[in-house]
Coordinates of C-alpha atoms in Angstrom, one line a residue:
Chain A
M1 CA 28.0 -66.0 -27.3
K2 CA 28.6 -62.0 -27.1
T3 CA 24.7 -61.7 -28.6
I4 CA 23.7 -63.5 -25.7
L5 CA 25.6 -61.7 -23.2
V6 CA 24.0 -58.4 -25.1
L7 CA 20.7 -59.3 -24.8
T8 CA 21.0 -60.6 -21.3
F9 CA 22.6 -57.0 -20.3
I10 CA 19.2 -55.5 -21.9
F11 CA 16.6 -57.5 -20.6
A12 CA 18.2 -56.6 -17.3
Q13 CA 17.9 -52.7 -18.1
I14 CA 14.5 -53.1 -19.3
S15 CA 13.3 -55.1 -16.4
L16 CA 15.7 -52.7 -14.1
A17 CA 13.0 -49.4 -15.9
H18 CA 10.1 -51.0 -15.3
A19 CA 11.2 -52.4 -11.6
S20 CA 11.6 -48.0 -11.2
Q21 CA 8.2 -47.6 -12.5
L22 CA 5.8 -50.0 -10.2
N23 CA 8.5 -49.1 -7.6
V24 CA 9.5 -52.5 -7.0
T25 CA 13.0 -53.0 -5.4
S26 CA 13.4 -56.9 -6.7
L27 CA 13.4 -58.6 -9.8
R28 CA 11.0 -61.0 -8.1
Q29 CA 8.4 -58.3 -7.5
L30 CA 7.9 -58.1 -11.2
D31 CA 6.1 -61.4 -10.8
L32 CA 3.4 -59.7 -8.6
K33 CA 0.4 -57.9 -8.8
A34 CA 0.0 -54.2 -7.9
G35 CA -1.7 -55.2 -4.7
E36 CA 1.0 -57.8 -4.0
I37 CA 4.1 -55.2 -4.4
E38 CA 2.0 -52.4 -2.5
A39 CA 1.9 -55.0 0.9
N40 CA 5.7 -56.1 0.1
N41 CA 6.8 -52.6 0.4
R42 CA 4.5 -52.2 3.4
L43 CA 6.1 -55.3 4.7
R44 CA 9.7 -54.3 4.4
N45 CA 9.2 -50.9 5.2
S46 CA 7.9 -51.8 8.9
Q47 CA 11.0 -54.6 9.2
H48 CA 13.2 -51.9 8.3
V49 CA 11.6 -50.2 11.2
E50 CA 11.7 -53.1 13.3
R51 CA 15.7 -53.1 12.6
V52 CA 16.4 -49.1 13.5
L53 CA 14.3 -48.9 17.1
A54 CA 15.8 -52.7 18.2
A55 CA 19.1 -51.1 17.5
L56 CA 17.9 -48.7 20.1
R57 CA 16.8 -51.4 22.3
L58 CA 18.3 -51.8 25.6
T59 CA 17.0 -55.0 26.4
P60 CA 14.0 -57.6 24.6
P61 CA 10.8 -57.7 26.7
P62 CA 10.2 -61.2 28.5
S63 CA 8.4 -62.4 25.8
T64 CA 6.4 -61.5 22.0
E65 CA 3.3 -61.2 23.7
G66 CA 1.3 -58.2 22.3
I67 CA 4.7 -57.2 20.6
P68 CA 4.1 -56.8 16.9
Q69 CA 6.0 -59.2 14.9
T70 CA 6.6 -58.6 11.7
G71 CA 5.0 -61.1 9.2
E72 CA 2.6 -62.0 11.8
L73 CA -0.4 -60.1 11.2
P74 CA -2.5 -60.5 7.8
D75 CA -1.8 -57.5 5.6
P76 CA -4.1 -54.6 6.4
G77 CA -4.6 -54.0 2.3
D78 CA -8.1 -54.9 1.8
V79 CA -9.2 -53.0 5.3
I80 CA -7.7 -49.8 4.7
Q81 CA -9.6 -50.0 1.1
R82 CA -12.8 -50.2 3.0
A83 CA -11.9 -47.9 5.7
Y84 CA -13.7 -45.3 4.8
T85 CA -16.5 -44.4 2.5
T86 CA -16.7 -41.5 0.5
A87 CA -18.8 -39.2 2.6
S88 CA -16.5 -39.6 5.6
L89 CA -13.5 -39.2 3.3
I90 CA -15.1 -35.9 2.1
Q91 CA -15.5 -34.8 6.0
K92 CA -12.1 -35.9 6.9
S93 CA -11.0 -34.0 4.4
I94 CA -12.5 -30.9 5.6
D95 CA -11.3 -31.4 9.3
Q96 CA -8.1 -32.2 8.0
A97 CA -7.6 -28.9 6.4
A98 CA -8.6 -27.2 9.1
T99 CA -5.3 -28.0 10.8
L100 CA -3.0 -26.4 8.2
P101 CA -2.1 -22.8 7.3
L102 CA -4.2 -21.0 4.6
G103 CA -1.7 -21.8 1.8
Q104 CA -1.4 -25.1 3.0
R105 CA -4.8 -25.9 2.7
I106 CA -5.3 -25.0 -0.9
S107 CA -3.1 -28.2 -2.6
F108 CA -4.0 -30.7 0.4
F109 CA -7.6 -30.1 -1.1
E110 CA -6.4 -30.6 -4.2
E111 CA -4.7 -33.9 -4.0
A112 CA -7.5 -34.7 -1.1
A113 CA -10.3 -34.3 -4.4
A114 CA -8.2 -36.3 -6.2
R115 CA -7.9 -39.4 -3.2
I116 CA -11.9 -39.3 -3.1
I117 CA -12.0 -39.4 -6.9
R118 CA -10.2 -42.1 -7.1
K119 CA -11.9 -44.2 -3.8
S120 CA -15.6 -43.0 -5.7
A121 CA -14.5 -44.6 -9.0
H122 CA -17.1 -45.1 -11.1
Q123 CA -20.2 -45.4 -8.2
P124 CA -23.4 -43.7 -10.0
T125 CA -24.6 -41.9 -6.9
E126 CA -21.2 -40.3 -6.4
Q127 CA -21.6 -38.6 -9.8
L128 CA -22.0 -35.2 -8.1
I129 CA -19.6 -35.7 -6.0
R130 CA -17.1 -36.3 -8.4
I131 CA -18.2 -33.4 -11.2
T132 CA -18.1 -30.9 -8.8
L133 CA -14.6 -31.4 -7.1
N134 CA -13.2 -32.4 -10.9
R135 CA -15.0 -28.3 -11.7
S136 CA -13.5 -26.7 -8.5
V137 CA -9.8 -28.4 -9.1
D138 CA -10.0 -27.2 -12.6
I139 CA -11.3 -23.6 -11.4
A140 CA -8.5 -23.4 -9.3
N141 CA -5.6 -24.5 -11.2
Q142 CA -6.9 -22.2 -13.9
V143 CA -7.3 -19.0 -12.0
L144 CA -4.4 -19.2 -9.7
P145 CA -1.6 -18.5 -11.7
I146 CA -3.3 -15.3 -13.0
A147 CA -4.9 -14.4 -9.6
G148 CA -3.2 -11.1 -8.7
N149 CA -0.6 -9.4 -6.5
N150 CA -1.9 -9.9 -3.4
P151 CA -0.9 -13.6 -2.4
E152 CA -2.3 -13.6 1.4
L153 CA -5.9 -12.5 -0.1
I154 CA -5.4 -15.0 -2.6
A155 CA -4.7 -18.1 -0.3
Q156 CA -7.8 -16.8 2.2
W157 CA -10.1 -16.8 -0.9
L158 CA -9.0 -19.9 -2.5
A159 CA -9.0 -21.8 0.9
N160 CA -12.4 -20.6 1.3
F161 CA -13.3 -21.4 -2.4
Y162 CA -12.2 -25.0 -2.2
L163 CA -14.2 -25.7 1.4
E164 CA -17.5 -24.2 -0.1
S165 CA -17.1 -26.5 -2.8
F166 CA -16.1 -29.5 -0.5
K167 CA -19.2 -29.0 1.5
L168 CA -20.8 -28.6 -1.7
A169 CA -19.5 -32.2 -2.1
A170 CA -20.8 -33.0 1.0
M171 CA -24.2 -31.8 0.7
W172 CA -24.3 -34.8 -2.1
A173 CA -22.4 -37.4 -0.2
N174 CA -25.1 -37.0 2.3
N175 CA -27.8 -37.0 -0.2
P176 CA -27.4 -39.9 -2.4
C177 CA -29.3 -38.9 -6.1
L178 CA -29.0 -40.4 -9.4
L179 CA -27.9 -37.8 -12.0
Q180 CA -30.7 -37.6 -15.3
S181 CA -28.1 -36.7 -18.2
E182 CA -28.0 -37.8 -21.7
L183 CA -24.6 -39.2 -20.5
G184 CA -26.4 -42.4 -19.8
L185 CA -28.6 -43.6 -17.7
A186 CA -27.4 -45.6 -14.1
S187 CA -29.5 -48.6 -12.8
V188 CA -32.7 -46.7 -12.3
S189 CA -33.8 -47.0 -8.7
K190 CA -37.3 -45.2 -7.3
Y191 CA -35.9 -45.3 -4.5
L192 CA -33.3 -42.8 -5.1
T193 CA -33.8 -39.3 -5.5
H194 CA -32.9 -37.9 -9.1
V195 CA -31.2 -34.9 -10.1
S196 CA -31.7 -33.6 -13.6
L197 CA -28.2 -32.2 -14.7
A198 CA -29.5 -28.9 -15.6
E199 CA -30.5 -28.3 -11.6
F200 CA -27.5 -29.6 -10.7
G201 CA -25.7 -26.7 -13.2
R202 CA -27.7 -24.3 -12.0
V203 CA -26.4 -24.8 -8.3
Y204 CA -23.2 -25.2 -9.0
S205 CA -22.4 -22.3 -11.0
T206 CA -24.3 -20.3 -7.9
L207 CA -20.9 -21.2 -6.3
L208 CA -19.1 -20.1 -8.8
W209 CA -20.5 -17.4 -9.3
R210 CA -20.3 -15.7 -5.8
A211 CA -16.8 -16.3 -6.1
T212 CA -16.2 -14.0 -9.2
A213 CA -17.2 -10.6 -7.3
N214 CA -14.0 -11.3 -5.0
M215 CA -10.6 -9.0 -4.8
T216 CA -8.6 -10.9 -7.5
S217 CA -7.3 -9.9 -11.0
D218 CA -9.3 -9.1 -13.8
S219 CA -8.1 -11.5 -15.6
S220 CA -9.1 -14.3 -13.0
K221 CA -12.9 -13.0 -12.9
A222 CA -12.7 -13.4 -16.8
V223 CA -11.4 -16.9 -16.5
M224 CA -14.0 -18.0 -14.0
L225 CA -16.7 -16.3 -16.0
I226 CA -16.3 -18.0 -19.3
K227 CA -15.9 -21.5 -17.1
L228 CA -19.1 -20.8 -15.5
L229 CA -20.9 -20.2 -19.1
G230 CA -19.3 -23.1 -20.7
Y231 CA -20.0 -25.7 -17.8
L232 CA -23.5 -24.3 -17.6
G233 CA -23.9 -25.1 -21.3
W234 CA -22.9 -28.5 -21.1
D235 CA -25.2 -29.3 -18.3
F236 CA -27.9 -27.9 -20.0
N237 CA -27.1 -29.7 -23.3
L238 CA -26.9 -32.9 -21.6
D239 CA -29.6 -32.8 -19.7
L240 CA -32.5 -35.2 -20.7
R241 CA -35.3 -32.6 -21.1
R242 CA -33.0 -30.8 -23.4
R243 CA -35.2 -29.8 -25.9
E244 CA -37.8 -28.6 -23.9
S245 CA -38.0 -24.7 -24.4
G246 CA -36.8 -23.6 -21.5
I247 CA -33.8 -26.1 -21.2
A248 CA -33.4 -25.0 -25.3
E249 CA -33.0 -21.2 -24.4
V250 CA -30.5 -21.8 -22.0
V251 CA -28.7 -23.8 -24.6
A252 CA -29.3 -21.4 -26.9
D253 CA -28.4 -18.1 -25.2
V254 CA -25.0 -19.3 -24.2
Y255 CA -24.2 -20.6 -27.6
E256 CA -24.9 -17.0 -28.7
M257 CA -22.6 -15.8 -26.0
Q258 CA -19.4 -18.1 -27.1
N259 CA -19.4 -17.7 -30.5
E260 CA -21.2 -14.3 -31.1
D261 CA -20.7 -12.2 -28.1
P262 CA -18.5 -9.2 -29.0
N263 CA -17.5 -8.7 -25.0
Y264 CA -16.6 -12.5 -24.5
Q265 CA -14.5 -12.7 -27.6
N266 CA -12.7 -9.8 -27.1
I267 CA -11.8 -11.0 -23.3
V268 CA -10.7 -14.3 -24.7
M269 CA -8.7 -12.4 -27.3
S270 CA -6.8 -10.4 -24.4
L271 CA -6.1 -13.7 -22.3
E272 CA -4.9 -14.7 -25.5
N273 CA -2.5 -12.2 -25.8
G274 CA -1.1 -12.5 -22.4
N275 CA -3.2 -9.1 -21.2
E276 CA -5.5 -8.3 -18.8
P277 CA -9.2 -7.8 -20.2
S278 CA -11.3 -4.3 -20.9
S279 CA -12.9 -3.2 -17.9
T280 CA -15.7 -2.9 -20.0
D281 CA -16.2 -6.0 -21.7
L282 CA -15.7 -7.3 -18.4
A283 CA -18.7 -5.3 -16.8
L284 CA -20.7 -6.1 -19.5
L285 CA -20.1 -10.4 -19.6
R286 CA -20.6 -10.1 -16.0
R287 CA -24.3 -8.5 -17.1
K288 CA -25.2 -10.6 -19.4
I289 CA -24.4 -13.8 -17.6
Y290 CA -26.3 -12.4 -14.6
T291 CA -29.1 -12.0 -17.1
I292 CA -29.2 -15.6 -17.7
L293 CA -28.7 -17.0 -14.2
Q294 CA -31.6 -15.0 -13.1
S295 CA -33.9 -16.1 -15.5
L296 CA -32.8 -19.9 -14.9
P297 CA -35.4 -20.7 -11.9
G298 CA -38.0 -19.8 -14.0
R299 CA -36.7 -22.0 -17.4
L300 CA -36.2 -25.0 -15.2
A301 CA -40.0 -24.5 -13.7
R302 CA -41.1 -24.6 -17.4
A303 CA -39.8 -28.1 -18.1
H304 CA -40.6 -29.5 -15.2
I305 CA -37.7 -29.5 -13.4
E306 CA -37.9 -29.6 -9.6
S307 CA -35.3 -28.2 -7.1
G308 CA -36.1 -30.1 -3.7
L309 CA -32.4 -31.3 -2.4
I310 CA -31.7 -28.1 -3.7
D311 CA -32.9 -26.2 -1.1
A312 CA -30.6 -27.7 1.5
W313 CA -27.6 -25.8 -0.1
H314 CA -27.3 -22.1 0.8
Q315 CA -28.1 -19.8 -2.2
Chain B
M1 CA -54.8 26.1 -78.9
K2 CA -54.2 24.6 -75.4
T3 CA -50.0 25.3 -75.9
P4 CA -50.5 29.3 -74.8
W5 CA -53.0 28.2 -72.3
V6 CA -51.2 25.4 -70.1
F7 CA -47.9 27.9 -70.5
A8 CA -49.7 30.7 -68.8
L9 CA -50.6 28.2 -66.2
I10 CA -47.1 27.0 -65.4
C11 CA -46.0 30.4 -65.0
A12 CA -48.8 31.7 -62.8
A13 CA -48.5 28.6 -60.6
S14 CA -44.3 28.5 -60.5
S15 CA -44.7 32.7 -59.0
W16 CA -47.3 31.4 -56.5
G17 CA -44.9 28.7 -55.7
L18 CA -47.6 26.0 -56.2
I19 CA -44.8 24.3 -58.2
V20 CA -41.9 23.1 -55.3
Q21 CA -38.4 23.1 -56.8
A22 CA -37.1 19.1 -56.3
R23 CA -34.7 18.9 -53.0
E24 CA -32.1 16.8 -52.2
L25 CA -32.4 13.9 -50.1
T26 CA -31.9 14.4 -46.5
H27 CA -29.0 11.9 -45.7
T28 CA -29.0 10.9 -41.7
N29 CA -26.9 10.4 -39.9
V30 CA -27.1 6.6 -39.6
P31 CA -23.8 5.6 -36.8
G32 CA -25.1 9.0 -34.8
V33 CA -28.9 6.9 -35.1
L34 CA -27.4 3.8 -34.2
N35 CA -25.5 5.1 -30.9
T36 CA -28.4 6.8 -29.5
G37 CA -28.4 6.3 -26.2
S38 CA -24.7 5.2 -26.0
V39 CA -24.0 8.5 -24.3
S40 CA -20.6 10.0 -24.6
Y41 CA -19.3 11.4 -21.9
Q42 CA -17.5 14.7 -21.8
G43 CA -16.0 16.5 -19.1
P44 CA -12.8 16.3 -16.9
Q45 CA -10.9 13.2 -16.3
T46 CA -11.9 12.5 -11.9
T47 CA -8.8 10.3 -10.8
L48 CA -8.7 9.9 -6.9
M49 CA -4.8 10.0 -5.8
P50 CA -4.0 7.9 -2.5
G51 CA -4.5 10.1 0.7
L52 CA -6.6 11.4 2.8
Y53 CA -10.3 13.8 1.8
I54 CA -12.5 15.1 3.9
V55 CA -16.2 14.9 3.3
G56 CA -18.8 18.0 3.6
D57 CA -22.3 18.9 3.3
D58 CA -22.3 22.2 3.0
D59 CA -19.9 24.3 1.1
H60 CA -19.5 27.2 2.8
K61 CA -18.2 24.7 6.0
W62 CA -14.2 24.0 5.8
H63 CA -15.1 21.1 9.0
G64 CA -16.4 18.2 7.1
Q65 CA -18.4 15.2 8.9
S66 CA -16.5 12.1 7.2
Y67 CA -13.1 11.1 6.3
L68 CA -12.3 9.0 2.9
L69 CA -8.8 7.4 3.2
V70 CA -7.8 6.3 -0.6
D71 CA -5.1 3.5 -1.3
T72 CA -4.3 2.0 -5.1
Y73 CA -5.6 -1.2 -5.8
V74 CA -2.8 -4.0 -6.4
N75 CA -4.3 -5.2 -8.9
D76 CA -5.0 -2.6 -11.2
P77 CA -3.4 0.8 -11.0
N78 CA -7.1 2.1 -12.0
K79 CA -8.8 1.5 -9.5
V80 CA -8.8 2.3 -5.4
L81 CA -9.4 1.0 -2.1
A82 CA -10.9 3.5 0.1
V83 CA -12.7 4.0 3.7
M84 CA -14.8 6.2 4.7
L85 CA -15.2 6.9 8.7
P86 CA -17.1 9.6 10.4
K87 CA -15.0 12.5 12.0
Q88 CA -15.4 11.2 15.3
V89 CA -13.9 8.2 14.8
I90 CA -10.5 9.8 13.5
D91 CA -10.5 12.6 15.9
S92 CA -11.2 11.2 19.0
S93 CA -9.2 8.2 20.5
G94 CA -10.7 5.6 21.3
G95 CA -13.6 6.7 18.7
V96 CA -16.3 4.1 17.5
G97 CA -18.7 5.2 14.5
S98 CA -20.1 3.2 11.7
G99 CA -18.5 3.3 8.1
E100 CA -17.9 1.5 4.7
I101 CA -14.9 -0.1 3.2
F102 CA -15.0 0.6 -0.4
L103 CA -13.1 -0.6 -3.9
G104 CA -12.9 2.1 -6.4
R105 CA -13.2 2.0 -10.3
P106 CA -13.2 4.3 -12.9
I107 CA -16.5 5.0 -14.7
K108 CA -18.1 7.0 -18.0
N109 CA -14.9 7.2 -19.8
G110 CA -13.1 8.4 -16.6
T111 CA -15.2 11.2 -15.8
S112 CA -16.3 9.3 -12.6
V113 CA -14.9 7.1 -10.0
M114 CA -17.7 4.7 -8.9
L115 CA -17.5 3.7 -5.3
S116 CA -18.9 0.1 -4.5
P117 CA -19.1 -1.5 -1.1
V118 CA -16.9 -4.3 0.0
T119 CA -18.8 -7.1 1.7
I120 CA -18.1 -10.0 3.5
D121 CA -20.0 -12.4 1.9
I122 CA -22.1 -15.7 3.1
T123 CA -19.3 -17.8 2.6
G124 CA -16.9 -15.0 4.6
S125 CA -15.0 -14.0 1.9
L126 CA -14.7 -10.4 0.3
S127 CA -17.2 -9.5 -2.2
V128 CA -17.6 -6.5 -4.2
E129 CA -21.3 -4.8 -4.1
S130 CA -21.4 -3.4 -8.1
E131 CA -20.2 -7.0 -9.3
M132 CA -22.8 -9.2 -7.0
E133 CA -25.8 -7.0 -7.9
T134 CA -27.4 -4.7 -10.5
N135 CA -28.4 -2.1 -7.8
A136 CA -25.6 -1.6 -5.4
R137 CA -25.3 1.1 -3.1
V138 CA -22.8 3.2 -4.7
I139 CA -21.4 6.5 -4.9
E140 CA -19.8 8.4 -7.9
V141 CA -17.8 11.0 -7.5
S142 CA -16.8 13.4 -10.3
R143 CA -15.4 16.8 -10.2
R144 CA -17.4 20.4 -10.5
S145 CA -16.5 21.7 -13.5
A146 CA -15.0 24.4 -12.2
P147 CA -13.5 23.0 -9.4
G148 CA -11.6 26.2 -8.0
N149 CA -14.3 27.9 -7.5
Y150 CA -15.5 25.6 -4.7
R151 CA -14.4 25.0 -1.2
Y152 CA -15.0 21.3 -2.1
P153 CA -14.3 20.7 -6.0
Y154 CA -15.6 17.0 -5.5
L155 CA -19.5 15.7 -6.0
L156 CA -20.3 12.5 -4.4
Q157 CA -23.6 11.5 -5.4
G158 CA -25.8 7.8 -3.9
H159 CA -26.8 5.7 -6.5
N160 CA -29.4 3.4 -4.8
G161 CA -29.7 4.6 -1.6
A162 CA -26.4 5.0 -0.5
L163 CA -25.3 8.3 1.4
G164 CA -29.0 8.2 2.3
G165 CA -30.4 10.9 -0.3
Q166 CA -27.7 13.0 0.4
L167 CA -25.5 15.3 -1.8
L168 CA -22.0 15.8 -0.7
G169 CA -18.8 17.4 -1.4
M170 CA -15.0 16.2 -0.9
R171 CA -12.3 18.2 -0.6
A172 CA -8.3 17.0 -0.7
S173 CA -7.2 17.0 2.9
T174 CA -4.5 19.7 4.2
T175 CA -2.8 18.0 7.0
Q176 CA 0.0 16.0 6.1
Q177 CA -0.4 13.1 4.4
P178 CA -1.6 9.7 6.4
R179 CA 0.7 7.1 6.3
L180 CA -1.6 4.0 6.2
A181 CA -0.1 0.4 6.8
Q182 CA -1.0 -2.9 7.6
W183 CA 1.5 -3.2 10.1
P184 CA 2.1 -1.6 13.0
S185 CA 5.0 -0.1 14.2
N186 CA 3.5 0.0 18.1
N187 CA 2.3 -3.6 20.0
V188 CA 0.3 -2.7 22.4
F189 CA -3.5 -0.6 21.7
S190 CA -6.4 0.0 23.4
G191 CA -9.6 1.6 22.4
S192 CA -12.9 2.3 24.5
G193 CA -14.3 0.3 21.1
G194 CA -15.5 -2.9 23.7
M195 CA -12.6 -4.6 22.9
G196 CA -10.2 -3.9 25.5
H197 CA -6.9 -4.1 24.7
L198 CA -5.3 -5.2 21.6
V199 CA -2.1 -6.5 21.4
V200 CA -0.2 -7.0 17.8
D201 CA 2.7 -9.5 17.3
G202 CA 3.9 -10.0 14.1
T203 CA 1.0 -11.4 11.7
S204 CA -1.4 -11.5 15.0
V205 CA -3.7 -9.7 17.2
G206 CA -4.7 -10.8 20.4
V207 CA -7.7 -8.8 21.8
Y208 CA -7.9 -8.8 25.9
S209 CA -11.4 -7.2 26.7
G210 CA -10.9 -8.1 30.5
H211 CA -13.8 -11.2 29.9
L212 CA -12.4 -15.1 30.3
A213 CA -13.0 -15.5 26.7
E214 CA -10.4 -13.7 25.1
S215 CA -9.8 -13.8 21.2
H216 CA -7.3 -13.9 18.7
Y217 CA -7.2 -13.3 14.7
Q218 CA -3.9 -13.3 12.0
L219 CA -3.0 -10.1 9.8
L220 CA -3.9 -10.9 6.0
P221 CA -2.1 -8.2 3.8
L222 CA -5.8 -7.8 1.6
N223 CA -3.9 -4.9 -1.1
G224 CA 0.0 -7.0 -1.7
D225 CA 2.8 -6.5 0.9
F226 CA 3.1 -2.6 0.5
G227 CA -1.1 -2.2 0.8
K228 CA -2.8 -0.5 3.5
F229 CA -5.7 -2.9 4.5
A230 CA -5.8 -6.3 6.4
E231 CA -8.1 -9.1 6.4
L232 CA -8.6 -10.2 10.9
V233 CA -9.5 -14.2 10.0
P234 CA -9.9 -16.2 13.3
T235 CA -7.2 -17.7 14.4
Q236 CA -6.3 -19.9 17.7
L237 CA -2.9 -21.5 19.2
D238 CA -3.0 -25.3 18.4
T239 CA -0.6 -25.9 21.8
M240 CA -0.2 -29.6 20.2
S241 CA 1.1 -28.7 16.9
E242 CA 2.4 -25.3 18.0
A243 CA 1.5 -23.3 15.2
M244 CA -1.5 -20.8 15.1
I245 CA -4.8 -22.2 12.8
S246 CA -6.5 -20.0 11.2
A247 CA -10.2 -20.2 9.7
S248 CA -10.4 -19.3 6.3
Q249 CA -13.4 -16.9 7.0
I250 CA -13.1 -13.3 8.0
A251 CA -14.3 -11.6 10.9
G252 CA -13.2 -8.0 9.8
L253 CA -10.5 -5.4 8.6
A254 CA -7.7 -3.5 9.4
I255 CA -5.6 -0.5 8.8
F256 CA -2.8 1.6 10.7
I257 CA -3.0 5.0 10.4
S258 CA -0.2 7.4 10.9
G259 CA 1.3 10.7 9.5
C260 CA -2.2 12.7 9.9
F261 CA -2.5 12.2 13.9
D262 CA -0.6 12.5 17.2
T263 CA -0.1 8.9 16.9
E264 CA -0.1 6.1 15.0
R265 CA -4.0 4.0 15.5
M266 CA -5.1 1.1 15.2
L267 CA -8.8 0.6 12.9
I268 CA -10.8 -2.1 13.2
A269 CA -14.1 -2.8 11.0
S270 CA -16.2 -4.7 12.1
P271 CA -19.4 -6.6 9.3
Q272 CA -22.5 -5.1 11.1
A273 CA -26.1 -6.4 10.5
Q274 CA -26.6 -4.5 7.7
P275 CA -24.4 -5.6 4.5
G276 CA -21.6 -3.7 3.6
E277 CA -21.8 -1.4 6.8
F278 CA -19.0 -1.9 9.4
Q279 CA -18.4 -0.5 13.2
M280 CA -15.4 1.1 13.2
D281 CA -12.9 1.1 16.4
M282 CA -9.5 3.4 16.7
Y283 CA -7.2 2.1 18.5
S284 CA -4.5 4.0 19.9
P285 CA -1.0 3.0 21.5
D286 CA -1.3 2.4 25.0
G287 CA 1.1 4.4 26.8
R288 CA -0.4 3.3 30.5
T289 CA 1.5 0.1 31.5
F290 CA 2.1 -2.3 28.7
S291 CA 3.6 -0.3 25.4
D292 CA 6.7 1.1 27.7
Y293 CA 8.2 -2.5 28.3
L294 CA 7.8 -3.5 24.3
A295 CA 10.4 -2.7 21.8
P296 CA 8.8 -2.3 18.5
G297 CA 8.8 -5.2 16.4
S298 CA 8.8 -8.1 19.2
L299 CA 7.2 -8.9 22.5
Q300 CA 10.7 -8.8 24.0
P301 CA 9.9 -7.3 27.7
M302 CA 12.6 -4.7 28.2
V303 CA 12.6 -4.6 32.0
N304 CA 15.8 -6.4 32.7
Q305 CA 17.6 -4.2 30.2
G306 CA 17.0 -1.0 32.4
G307 CA 13.8 0.1 33.1
K308 CA 11.3 1.7 30.2
K309 CA 12.6 2.6 26.9

């Protein structure tokens, strides 16, 4: 008897713990799927609101025609799911952000990026959108804690950086294309534009490069330059034409900088020790990265990679 | 038989210096060779302390042609923020002229300061030109070798077209140190720069030019809480949400200057077509009608408290 009681108690505890994780409020819902749980929660919320409003009502209306009754309407879950396309979600995020104070836009853009990426899921023609937004959130989160002692300027600069990133994502959304890379060929369609990962990398690097000449701290600029180099190397190394001489040279240059360049190593060591990097190391690293960026158009041309779509993005 | 002949020949040759004594190898200073080209800069350190400087083109003349206002950069104590203004902007109320904003940093082992223009880039954020270009138009400030002998102990050299080919001198101003701030103590300013009246209320600036469209800007400190420069971003009163909503792009810069003039003045820097150049408009407190009725730091009218304050 005691054993049965103990087991029942344990089972109840586990069920309740599991229930709280799923935002479930009754044990009966443990048998339901996630979508159904959400629908049930919506139902309970609307019932609650109805009860609150009913308590305020003087008299009921003459009939219920046109008055929403809980439980009569079909669950709008599938409508909500399909309401926005990725492109319209990006536009909605940009419009909504413009109504917020500058500082609040930063966290709003971060959440909006997560929603857009979830919505986009694994759609092959939206891969560039996901990469763009992922990288911008990555940069913002690494840079914000060390950006400097002028919070108002940092808020304006970061809100603007996010806006530019979302605009770039909007450009990809308005020009659906397939990414050509070693990551795996999507269903190849001759009716869609193909963009090479290297060309995408060049475009994203122009966005990031422009953001590194701002009025924030040297450590934040150093972090951005290091990440710019990392992204560029990843993009070129995974391009389908990675063995073409132009592309291979970029991979070699980035590898050399990351593994052998003294300025790069000094900066990483300074950051590791919690110190600001030296001005000299930062200036020299910037100069070397600038040289690589200037060489990209010529090297891409040698690898026969065209940049048709990219003219839409201001350089 | 031959030996005495050989011996005599050797004696003769050595006396004529034909047989040279062997010298030691000449040892090269290898580090010296490998470091050739990396100039080791010698000379006095040049630092720009916060304050007002006068820039002149002739060591014989006391009155300069421009002012340079300097403030320490909040993110690096070795760097400075500076604004260069033509004299007519400061010396006359309602003055208008063309000037530049700079971020200065030490170069050449601290013997010079490089003033790089700060511009508003294509995205609407501030950008330091020397970090985007290898040939930015920068000004190099250095101390002359015997500074006490010159009216202008600092030398200003332009690189890549800065200063229009001029070589200028600079001295610290003997007038009272200016107090710069991004927040004013007065509320209403007026000037002849085409913008009419400016009303500063907390962190927003309203521009009333007498034409149909007025405009509003939010003041964002550029250099931290105690800095002296502010960004101006366009803002609008969203009447439905009852809040001022701002753009994330900068429209200009603002500085409030006091301490070296008769009254506090507001300087607005608006970007020009040439990147890095700003139109500088100086506004003085409007002593005609409105400011007399406004208490400092608020827009509470004082008329019902007994008239002018």
